[in-house]
CSV table of C-alpha atoms in Angstrom, one decimal:
chain,number,residue,atom,x,y,z
A,10,UNK,CA,-21.2,22.4,-43.4
A,11,UNK,CA,-24.2,23.9,-45.1
A,12,UNK,CA,-24.7,27.1,-43.6
A,13,UNK,CA,-28.0,28.0,-42.4
A,14,UNK,CA,-29.5,31.1,-43.8
A,15,UNK,CA,-30.3,34.2,-41.5
A,16,UNK,CA,-32.8,36.9,-42.1
A,17,UNK,CA,-33.9,40.0,-40.5
A,18,UNK,CA,-37.5,39.7,-39.3
A,19,UNK,CA,-37.9,42.6,-36.9
A,20,UNK,CA,-36.4,46.1,-36.2
A,21,UNK,CA,-36.7,48.1,-33.1
A,22,UNK,CA,-35.3,51.8,-32.6
A,23,UNK,CA,-35.0,54.2,-29.7
A,24,UNK,CA,-32.8,57.1,-31.2
A,25,UNK,CA,-32.2,61.0,-31.1
A,26,UNK,CA,-34.4,61.2,-34.2
A,27,UNK,CA,-37.4,59.3,-32.6
A,28,UNK,CA,-38.8,56.6,-30.5
A,29,UNK,CA,-40.0,53.9,-32.8
A,30,UNK,CA,-38.5,52.5,-36.0
A,31,UNK,CA,-40.4,54.3,-38.7
A,32,UNK,CA,-40.1,57.7,-37.1
A,33,UNK,CA,-36.5,57.4,-37.0
A,34,UNK,CA,-36.1,56.0,-40.3
A,35,UNK,CA,-38.5,58.7,-41.8
A,36,UNK,CA,-36.2,61.4,-40.2
A,37,UNK,CA,-32.9,59.7,-41.4
A,38,UNK,CA,-34.3,59.6,-44.9
A,39,UNK,CA,-35.1,63.3,-44.8
A,40,UNK,CA,-31.9,64.3,-43.6
A,41,UNK,CA,-32.6,65.7,-40.3
A,42,UNK,CA,-30.1,66.1,-37.4
A,43,UNK,CA,-30.8,64.8,-33.7
A,44,UNK,CA,-28.0,66.8,-32.4
A,45,UNK,CA,-28.7,69.9,-30.0
A,46,UNK,CA,-27.5,71.5,-26.8
A,47,UNK,CA,-27.3,69.2,-23.8
A,48,UNK,CA,-30.3,69.6,-21.7
A,49,UNK,CA,-29.5,66.9,-19.1
A,50,UNK,CA,-27.1,68.6,-16.9
A,51,UNK,CA,-25.2,71.8,-16.7
A,52,UNK,CA,-22.4,72.1,-19.3
A,53,UNK,CA,-21.2,75.6,-18.6
A,54,UNK,CA,-17.7,74.4,-17.5
A,55,UNK,CA,-17.3,72.0,-20.4
A,56,UNK,CA,-15.8,72.7,-23.6
A,57,UNK,CA,-18.5,70.5,-25.4
A,58,UNK,CA,-22.0,71.4,-24.8
A,59,UNK,CA,-23.6,69.3,-27.6
A,60,UNK,CA,-24.9,65.9,-27.9
A,61,UNK,CA,-27.6,63.8,-29.7
A,62,UNK,CA,-30.0,63.0,-26.6
A,63,UNK,CA,-33.1,60.8,-27.1
A,64,UNK,CA,-35.8,63.5,-26.8
A,65,UNK,CA,-39.0,61.7,-26.9
A,66,UNK,CA,-38.7,58.8,-24.5
A,67,UNK,CA,-41.0,58.9,-21.8
A,68,UNK,CA,-40.1,56.0,-19.3
A,69,UNK,CA,-43.5,56.0,-17.8
A,70,UNK,CA,-44.9,54.9,-21.2
A,71,UNK,CA,-42.9,51.6,-20.8
A,72,UNK,CA,-42.1,51.0,-17.1
A,73,UNK,CA,-44.0,51.4,-13.9
A,74,UNK,CA,-42.2,53.8,-11.5
A,75,UNK,CA,-40.6,51.3,-9.2
A,76,UNK,CA,-39.1,49.5,-12.2
A,77,UNK,CA,-37.9,52.7,-13.7
A,78,UNK,CA,-36.0,53.5,-10.5
A,79,UNK,CA,-33.8,50.3,-10.7
A,80,UNK,CA,-33.2,50.4,-14.5
A,81,UNK,CA,-30.3,52.7,-15.9
A,82,UNK,CA,-31.3,54.5,-19.1
A,83,UNK,CA,-29.4,52.2,-21.3
A,84,UNK,CA,-31.1,49.3,-20.0
A,85,UNK,CA,-34.6,51.0,-20.6
A,86,UNK,CA,-33.6,52.0,-24.0
A,87,UNK,CA,-32.5,48.4,-24.9
A,88,UNK,CA,-35.6,46.7,-23.4
A,89,UNK,CA,-37.8,49.0,-25.2
A,90,UNK,CA,-36.1,48.6,-28.7
A,91,UNK,CA,-36.1,45.0,-28.2
A,92,UNK,CA,-39.8,44.8,-27.6
A,93,UNK,CA,-40.4,46.8,-30.6
A,94,UNK,CA,-38.5,44.5,-32.6
A,95,UNK,CA,-40.0,41.4,-31.3
A,96,UNK,CA,-43.5,43.1,-31.8
A,97,UNK,CA,-42.5,44.0,-35.3
A,98,UNK,CA,-41.4,40.4,-36.1
A,99,UNK,CA,-44.7,39.0,-35.0
A,100,UNK,CA,-43.0,36.0,-33.3
A,101,UNK,CA,-44.5,34.3,-30.4
A,102,UNK,CA,-41.9,33.1,-27.8
A,103,UNK,CA,-43.4,30.1,-25.7
A,104,UNK,CA,-42.6,27.0,-23.8
A,105,UNK,CA,-42.2,24.9,-27.0
A,106,UNK,CA,-39.4,27.4,-28.5
A,107,UNK,CA,-38.0,29.6,-25.8
A,108,UNK,CA,-34.8,27.5,-25.5
A,109,UNK,CA,-34.0,28.1,-29.2
A,110,UNK,CA,-34.3,32.0,-28.7
A,111,UNK,CA,-31.4,34.0,-27.6
A,112,UNK,CA,-30.4,37.4,-26.7
A,113,UNK,CA,-27.1,38.9,-27.6
A,114,UNK,CA,-26.5,42.5,-27.1
A,115,UNK,CA,-23.4,45.1,-27.3
A,116,UNK,CA,-22.8,47.9,-25.0
A,117,UNK,CA,-19.5,49.9,-25.2
A,118,UNK,CA,-19.5,51.4,-21.5
A,119,UNK,CA,-22.6,50.7,-19.6
A,120,UNK,CA,-24.2,52.5,-16.7
A,121,UNK,CA,-21.9,55.4,-16.3
A,122,UNK,CA,-24.5,57.8,-15.3
A,123,UNK,CA,-25.4,55.4,-12.1
A,124,UNK,CA,-21.7,55.1,-11.4
A,125,UNK,CA,-21.3,58.8,-11.4
A,126,UNK,CA,-24.5,59.3,-9.3
A,127,UNK,CA,-23.6,56.8,-6.8
A,128,UNK,CA,-19.9,57.8,-6.5
A,129,UNK,CA,-21.3,61.2,-5.5
A,130,UNK,CA,-23.5,59.6,-2.9
A,131,UNK,CA,-21.0,57.5,-1.5
A,132,UNK,CA,-18.7,60.4,-0.9
A,133,UNK,CA,-21.4,62.6,0.6
A,134,UNK,CA,-23.0,60.0,2.7
A,135,UNK,CA,-20.9,57.0,2.9
A,136,UNK,CA,-20.7,53.4,1.6
A,137,UNK,CA,-23.7,52.3,3.4
A,138,UNK,CA,-26.0,54.3,1.4
A,139,UNK,CA,-25.0,52.6,-1.8
A,140,UNK,CA,-28.1,51.0,-3.2
A,141,UNK,CA,-28.3,47.2,-3.6
A,142,UNK,CA,-29.5,47.8,-7.1
A,143,UNK,CA,-26.3,49.6,-8.1
A,144,UNK,CA,-24.2,46.8,-9.4
A,145,UNK,CA,-27.2,45.3,-11.4
A,146,UNK,CA,-27.9,48.7,-12.8
A,147,UNK,CA,-24.5,49.3,-14.0
A,148,UNK,CA,-23.1,46.1,-15.6
A,149,UNK,CA,-23.1,46.0,-19.4
A,150,UNK,CA,-24.9,42.6,-19.6
A,151,UNK,CA,-28.0,43.9,-17.9
A,152,UNK,CA,-29.9,44.8,-21.4
A,153,UNK,CA,-29.5,41.2,-22.4
A,154,UNK,CA,-30.6,39.9,-19.2
A,155,UNK,CA,-33.8,42.0,-18.8
A,156,UNK,CA,-34.4,41.5,-22.5
A,157,UNK,CA,-34.2,37.6,-21.8
A,158,UNK,CA,-36.4,37.8,-18.8
A,159,UNK,CA,-39.0,40.2,-20.3
A,160,UNK,CA,-39.7,38.1,-23.5
A,161,UNK,CA,-39.0,34.6,-21.9
A,162,UNK,CA,-35.9,33.8,-24.0
A,163,UNK,CA,-33.9,30.9,-22.5
A,164,UNK,CA,-31.2,30.4,-25.3
A,165,UNK,CA,-27.7,32.2,-25.1
A,166,UNK,CA,-27.9,35.3,-23.2
A,167,UNK,CA,-24.7,37.3,-23.9
A,168,UNK,CA,-23.2,40.9,-23.9
A,169,UNK,CA,-20.4,42.2,-26.0
A,170,UNK,CA,-18.3,45.1,-24.7
A,171,UNK,CA,-16.1,46.0,-27.6
A,172,UNK,CA,-16.4,49.8,-27.6
A,173,UNK,CA,-18.0,51.3,-30.8
A,174,UNK,CA,-18.1,47.9,-32.6
A,175,UNK,CA,-20.0,46.1,-29.8
A,176,UNK,CA,-23.4,46.5,-31.5
A,177,UNK,CA,-22.0,45.1,-34.8
A,178,UNK,CA,-20.2,42.3,-33.1
A,179,UNK,CA,-23.5,41.3,-31.4
A,180,UNK,CA,-25.3,41.2,-34.6
A,181,UNK,CA,-22.3,39.0,-36.2
A,182,UNK,CA,-22.3,36.7,-33.2
A,183,UNK,CA,-26.4,36.3,-33.5
A,184,UNK,CA,-25.9,35.5,-37.0
A,185,UNK,CA,-23.3,32.9,-36.2
A,186,UNK,CA,-25.2,31.3,-33.6
A,187,UNK,CA,-28.0,30.5,-36.1
A,188,UNK,CA,-25.7,29.6,-38.8
A,189,UNK,CA,-24.1,27.2,-36.3
A,190,UNK,CA,-27.4,25.8,-35.1
A,191,UNK,CA,-27.2,27.0,-31.5
A,192,UNK,CA,-30.4,29.2,-32.0
A,193,UNK,CA,-33.1,29.6,-34.3
A,194,UNK,CA,-34.0,33.2,-33.4
A,195,UNK,CA,-31.9,35.8,-31.6
A,196,UNK,CA,-32.8,39.3,-30.4
A,197,UNK,CA,-29.6,41.4,-31.0
A,198,UNK,CA,-28.3,44.9,-31.3
A,199,UNK,CA,-26.8,47.6,-29.2
A,200,UNK,CA,-27.7,50.3,-26.5
A,201,UNK,CA,-25.9,52.9,-24.7
A,202,UNK,CA,-26.5,56.1,-22.7
A,203,UNK,CA,-23.7,57.9,-21.3
A,204,UNK,CA,-24.6,61.5,-22.1
A,205,UNK,CA,-23.6,62.7,-18.7
A,206,UNK,CA,-20.5,64.7,-17.3
A,207,UNK,CA,-18.0,61.7,-17.0
A,208,UNK,CA,-19.0,60.7,-20.3
A,209,UNK,CA,-18.9,64.1,-22.4
A,210,UNK,CA,-15.8,65.3,-20.0
A,211,UNK,CA,-13.9,61.9,-20.9
A,212,UNK,CA,-14.2,61.9,-24.5
A,213,UNK,CA,-13.8,65.7,-24.5
A,214,UNK,CA,-10.3,65.5,-22.7
A,215,UNK,CA,-9.3,62.9,-25.5
A,216,UNK,CA,-10.1,65.8,-28.1
A,217,UNK,CA,-12.4,63.4,-29.7
A,218,UNK,CA,-15.6,65.4,-29.7
A,219,UNK,CA,-16.7,68.3,-31.9
A,220,UNK,CA,-16.7,71.8,-30.3
A,221,UNK,CA,-19.3,73.3,-32.9
A,222,UNK,CA,-21.4,74.4,-29.8
A,223,UNK,CA,-22.9,77.3,-31.8
A,224,UNK,CA,-24.1,75.2,-34.6
A,225,UNK,CA,-25.1,71.7,-33.0
A,226,UNK,CA,-27.2,70.4,-36.0
A,227,UNK,CA,-24.1,70.9,-38.2
A,228,UNK,CA,-21.4,69.5,-35.8
A,229,UNK,CA,-21.3,65.9,-37.1
A,230,UNK,CA,-20.1,66.2,-40.5
A,231,UNK,CA,-18.3,63.0,-41.8
A,232,UNK,CA,-15.9,63.1,-44.5
A,233,UNK,CA,-16.2,67.1,-44.8
A,234,UNK,CA,-13.1,69.0,-44.8
A,235,UNK,CA,-14.1,70.9,-41.6
A,236,UNK,CA,-15.0,68.1,-39.5
A,237,UNK,CA,-13.5,68.5,-36.0
A,238,UNK,CA,-14.6,65.3,-34.1
A,239,UNK,CA,-17.7,63.3,-33.3
A,240,UNK,CA,-20.8,63.9,-31.4
A,241,UNK,CA,-21.7,61.8,-28.3
A,242,UNK,CA,-25.2,60.2,-28.6
A,243,UNK,CA,-27.6,57.6,-27.2
A,244,UNK,CA,-30.1,55.3,-27.9
A,245,UNK,CA,-30.7,51.6,-29.0
A,246,UNK,CA,-31.2,49.5,-32.1
A,247,UNK,CA,-32.3,46.0,-31.8
A,248,UNK,CA,-33.1,43.3,-34.6
A,249,UNK,CA,-34.7,40.0,-34.6
A,250,UNK,CA,-32.7,37.6,-36.7
A,251,UNK,CA,-33.9,34.3,-37.6
A,252,UNK,CA,-33.2,31.1,-39.4
A,253,UNK,CA,-34.7,31.4,-42.9
A,254,UNK,CA,-37.1,28.2,-42.7
A,255,UNK,CA,-38.3,29.1,-39.3
A,256,UNK,CA,-39.3,32.6,-40.6
A,257,UNK,CA,-40.9,31.4,-43.8
A,258,UNK,CA,-42.9,28.6,-41.9
A,259,UNK,CA,-44.5,31.2,-39.6
A,260,UNK,CA,-44.9,33.6,-42.6
A,261,UNK,CA,-42.7,36.4,-41.2
A,262,UNK,CA,-41.9,39.6,-43.4
A,263,UNK,CA,-38.2,39.7,-44.2
A,264,UNK,CA,-36.2,43.0,-44.4
A,265,UNK,CA,-32.9,41.4,-45.5
A,266,UNK,CA,-30.8,38.4,-45.4
A,267,UNK,CA,-27.6,38.5,-43.2
A,268,UNK,CA,-25.0,36.7,-45.3
A,269,UNK,CA,-21.6,37.7,-43.9
A,270,UNK,CA,-19.4,38.9,-40.8
A,271,UNK,CA,-15.9,39.7,-40.2
A,272,UNK,CA,-14.1,40.6,-37.1
A,273,UNK,CA,-10.4,41.7,-36.6
A,274,UNK,CA,-7.9,43.7,-34.6
A,275,UNK,CA,-5.6,46.4,-35.8
A,276,UNK,CA,-3.1,45.3,-32.9
A,277,UNK,CA,-1.9,49.1,-33.2
A,278,UNK,CA,-3.3,51.8,-30.7
A,279,UNK,CA,-5.9,52.1,-27.9
A,280,UNK,CA,-7.6,54.7,-30.0
A,281,UNK,CA,-6.3,55.3,-33.3
A,282,UNK,CA,-6.5,53.2,-36.7
A,283,UNK,CA,-3.4,52.4,-38.6
A,284,UNK,CA,-2.8,55.1,-41.1
A,285,UNK,CA,-3.6,52.6,-43.9
A,286,UNK,CA,-6.8,51.3,-42.4
A,287,UNK,CA,-5.4,47.8,-42.6
A,288,UNK,CA,-7.4,46.4,-39.8
A,289,UNK,CA,-10.6,47.7,-41.4
A,290,UNK,CA,-9.7,46.5,-44.7
A,291,UNK,CA,-8.8,43.1,-43.5
A,292,UNK,CA,-12.3,43.0,-41.6
A,293,UNK,CA,-14.3,43.9,-44.8
A,294,UNK,CA,-12.4,41.2,-46.7
A,295,UNK,CA,-13.3,38.6,-44.0
A,296,UNK,CA,-16.9,39.6,-44.3
A,297,UNK,CA,-16.9,39.3,-48.1
A,298,UNK,CA,-15.2,35.9,-47.9
A,299,UNK,CA,-17.8,34.7,-45.3
A,300,UNK,CA,-20.5,35.8,-47.7
A,301,UNK,CA,-18.9,34.3,-50.6
A,302,UNK,CA,-19.1,37.8,-52.3
A,303,UNK,CA,-16.9,39.7,-54.6
A,304,UNK,CA,-16.3,43.5,-53.9
A,305,UNK,CA,-18.5,44.3,-56.9
A,306,UNK,CA,-21.5,42.7,-55.5
A,307,UNK,CA,-21.9,45.3,-52.8
A,308,UNK,CA,-23.8,48.6,-53.9
A,309,UNK,CA,-23.9,50.5,-50.5
A,310,UNK,CA,-21.8,50.9,-47.4
A,311,UNK,CA,-23.2,52.2,-44.1
A,312,UNK,CA,-19.8,53.8,-42.9
A,313,UNK,CA,-18.3,54.0,-39.4
A,314,UNK,CA,-17.9,57.7,-40.6
A,315,UNK,CA,-17.6,59.2,-37.3
A,316,UNK,CA,-16.6,62.8,-38.3
A,317,UNK,CA,-13.3,62.5,-36.6
A,318,UNK,CA,-10.1,63.6,-39.0
A,319,UNK,CA,-8.4,60.2,-38.5
A,320,UNK,CA,-11.2,57.8,-38.9
A,321,UNK,CA,-12.8,59.1,-42.0
A,322,UNK,CA,-9.6,59.3,-43.9
A,323,UNK,CA,-8.6,55.8,-42.8
A,324,UNK,CA,-11.8,54.4,-43.5
A,325,UNK,CA,-11.8,55.8,-47.0
A,326,UNK,CA,-8.4,54.3,-47.5
A,327,UNK,CA,-9.6,50.9,-46.4
A,328,UNK,CA,-12.7,51.1,-48.7
A,329,UNK,CA,-10.4,51.8,-51.5
A,330,UNK,CA,-8.1,49.0,-50.5
A,331,UNK,CA,-10.8,46.4,-50.6
A,332,UNK,CA,-13.0,47.6,-53.5
A,333,UNK,CA,-10.4,48.9,-55.9
A,334,UNK,CA,-12.0,50.4,-58.9
A,335,UNK,CA,-15.3,49.6,-57.6
A,336,UNK,CA,-15.0,52.0,-54.8
A,337,UNK,CA,-15.9,54.9,-57.0
A,338,UNK,CA,-19.1,53.2,-57.9
A,339,UNK,CA,-20.2,52.6,-54.2
A,340,UNK,CA,-22.9,54.8,-52.4
A,341,UNK,CA,-21.4,55.2,-49.0
A,342,UNK,CA,-23.1,57.3,-46.0
A,343,UNK,CA,-22.7,58.0,-42.5
A,344,UNK,CA,-25.9,58.1,-40.7
A,345,UNK,CA,-23.8,59.3,-37.7
A,346,UNK,CA,-24.1,62.8,-39.5
A,347,UNK,CA,-27.7,62.7,-38.2
A,348,UNK,CA,-27.6,60.5,-35.2
A,349,UNK,CA,-24.4,61.3,-33.8
A,350,UNK,CA,-22.1,58.5,-32.3
A,351,UNK,CA,-23.9,56.1,-30.2
A,352,UNK,CA,-20.7,54.2,-29.2
A,353,UNK,CA,-21.7,50.6,-28.4
A,354,UNK,CA,-25.1,51.0,-29.7
A,355,UNK,CA,-24.0,52.4,-33.2
A,356,UNK,CA,-23.5,49.1,-34.6
A,357,UNK,CA,-26.9,48.0,-33.9
A,358,UNK,CA,-28.6,50.9,-35.1
A,359,UNK,CA,-26.6,50.9,-38.3
A,360,UNK,CA,-27.4,47.4,-39.0
A,361,UNK,CA,-31.2,48.3,-38.6
A,362,UNK,CA,-30.6,51.1,-41.1
A,363,UNK,CA,-28.9,48.7,-43.5
A,364,UNK,CA,-31.9,46.3,-43.3
A,365,UNK,CA,-34.2,49.3,-43.8
A,366,UNK,CA,-31.9,50.7,-46.7
A,367,UNK,CA,-32.4,47.1,-48.4
A,368,UNK,CA,-36.0,46.9,-47.8
A,369,UNK,CA,-36.9,50.6,-49.2
A,370,UNK,CA,-33.8,50.5,-51.7
A,371,UNK,CA,-32.8,53.9,-50.5
A,372,UNK,CA,-29.3,55.1,-49.4
A,373,UNK,CA,-29.6,57.6,-46.6
A,374,UNK,CA,-27.6,61.0,-46.7
A,375,UNK,CA,-24.6,62.2,-45.1
A,376,UNK,CA,-25.6,65.6,-44.1
A,377,UNK,CA,-23.4,68.4,-43.4
A,378,UNK,CA,-21.0,67.4,-46.3
A,379,UNK,CA,-20.5,70.8,-48.0
A,380,UNK,CA,-16.7,71.0,-48.5
A,381,UNK,CA,-15.4,67.4,-49.2
A,382,UNK,CA,-12.3,66.5,-47.6
A,383,UNK,CA,-9.4,66.1,-50.5
A,384,UNK,CA,-8.5,62.7,-48.8
A,385,UNK,CA,-12.3,61.6,-48.5
A,386,UNK,CA,-13.0,61.6,-52.5
A,387,UNK,CA,-15.7,58.8,-52.7
A,388,UNK,CA,-19.5,59.1,-53.1
A,389,UNK,CA,-20.9,59.7,-49.6
A,390,UNK,CA,-24.3,60.4,-50.8
A,391,UNK,CA,-24.1,64.2,-49.8
A,392,UNK,CA,-26.9,65.9,-47.9
A,393,UNK,CA,-30.0,64.0,-49.8
A,394,UNK,CA,-31.2,60.5,-49.6
A,395,UNK,CA,-31.0,58.6,-52.9
A,396,UNK,CA,-33.4,56.0,-54.4
A,397,UNK,CA,-31.1,53.4,-55.7
A,398,UNK,CA,-30.8,49.5,-56.3
A,399,UNK,CA,-29.3,47.9,-53.4
A,400,UNK,CA,-28.7,44.3,-53.8
A,401,UNK,CA,-26.1,43.9,-51.0
A,402,UNK,CA,-24.9,46.4,-48.5
A,403,UNK,CA,-22.1,46.4,-45.8
A,404,UNK,CA,-22.0,47.9,-42.4
A,405,UNK,CA,-18.7,49.0,-40.7
A,406,UNK,CA,-18.0,49.6,-37.3
A,407,UNK,CA,-14.6,50.2,-35.5
A,408,UNK,CA,-13.9,50.6,-31.8
A,409,UNK,CA,-11.1,51.8,-29.5
A,410,UNK,CA,-8.6,49.0,-28.7
A,411,UNK,CA,-8.4,48.5,-32.4
A,412,UNK,CA,-11.4,46.2,-32.6
A,413,UNK,CA,-13.4,46.0,-36.0
A,414,UNK,CA,-16.7,44.5,-37.1
A,415,UNK,CA,-18.5,44.3,-40.5
A,416,UNK,CA,-21.7,42.8,-41.2
A,417,UNK,CA,-23.0,42.2,-44.9
A,418,UNK,CA,-26.8,41.9,-45.9
A,419,UNK,CA,-28.4,41.5,-49.1
A,420,UNK,CA,-31.8,41.7,-50.5
A,421,UNK,CA,-33.8,38.4,-50.0
A,422,UNK,CA,-34.9,36.9,-53.4
A,423,UNK,CA,-36.1,33.6,-52.2
């Protein structure tokens, strides 16, 4: 089979660094942190009091009051990011092409805040007071469903729930659906919004989160010796991906070409990667094979880079296993140092960052990297963005349950 080529033609972002793609991207390249003390609820009884909340999202700018009441925040973020991406792409969806346009999104948890709120109401006032909108607000496929309805896309409508790899898996499956001829266009990415007592408390009880409450902007520090956990975050990153000839025919701008996707399982542990990073390494190799590329063809990696002691060490080992001597020549950065960890949205946002890195030929920094960990000894683009040639780039995502996803993009050269 001759593979159909797939390109990125639209990007939409809603993040703690800004509502809007260029606002977020400019702050990423400037090395700004979106982490601060939590404002959404009282954290006085929690050991973790920091998060990366979306700060400039005003639902009244995007939804009427009635609609907003029936959409949980993770759905709102996903809809708005998708609309940004579709608008950016310049595509028109109509009766002639709507069955060839799909929506594939990723989400790790779904409507945890509305579950929390509804459970409290149920205990206080009884089950008869549960809203008929509760289930449609909470289930993880509602972003893809609402996006499909709002843009009129009648192709595949799918939602993947693979923890912190969900956004990358969504982008990968969107790529495949175009390669295999099921779609010509797919709106894809991830969305998440679980900065709530259950979300923060749950991850805190696992000892997964940073407790650097006195210095929030310095809390997410991937690959640094003093890293002590990830910072929970929220937001959405959506892409419009499109079959190449379809994009060229309508004169679309092209950010990058998606050329490879890999998915694997560690089959090891519910939350921890294997010490040698074998599953992640295998996943990167799968993506390289799918792309028909050699390790030396990659110039930049947007790392999973969570700022946890185990992930950063194991991801470094996996990169060394795959890239050998070339690992020392790679530019690697964790944008989670600035955005925090958006869980199921992370892969969508980081795929967007990867496309933007290729467009602008710039590697974002890993901020807060002041004392490199001895076990993390590669080039993580410390603290300052770097202008450089990026012919091809790889984006890693690894999730609880041992699930791994890797997407490869390259510069579009015709």
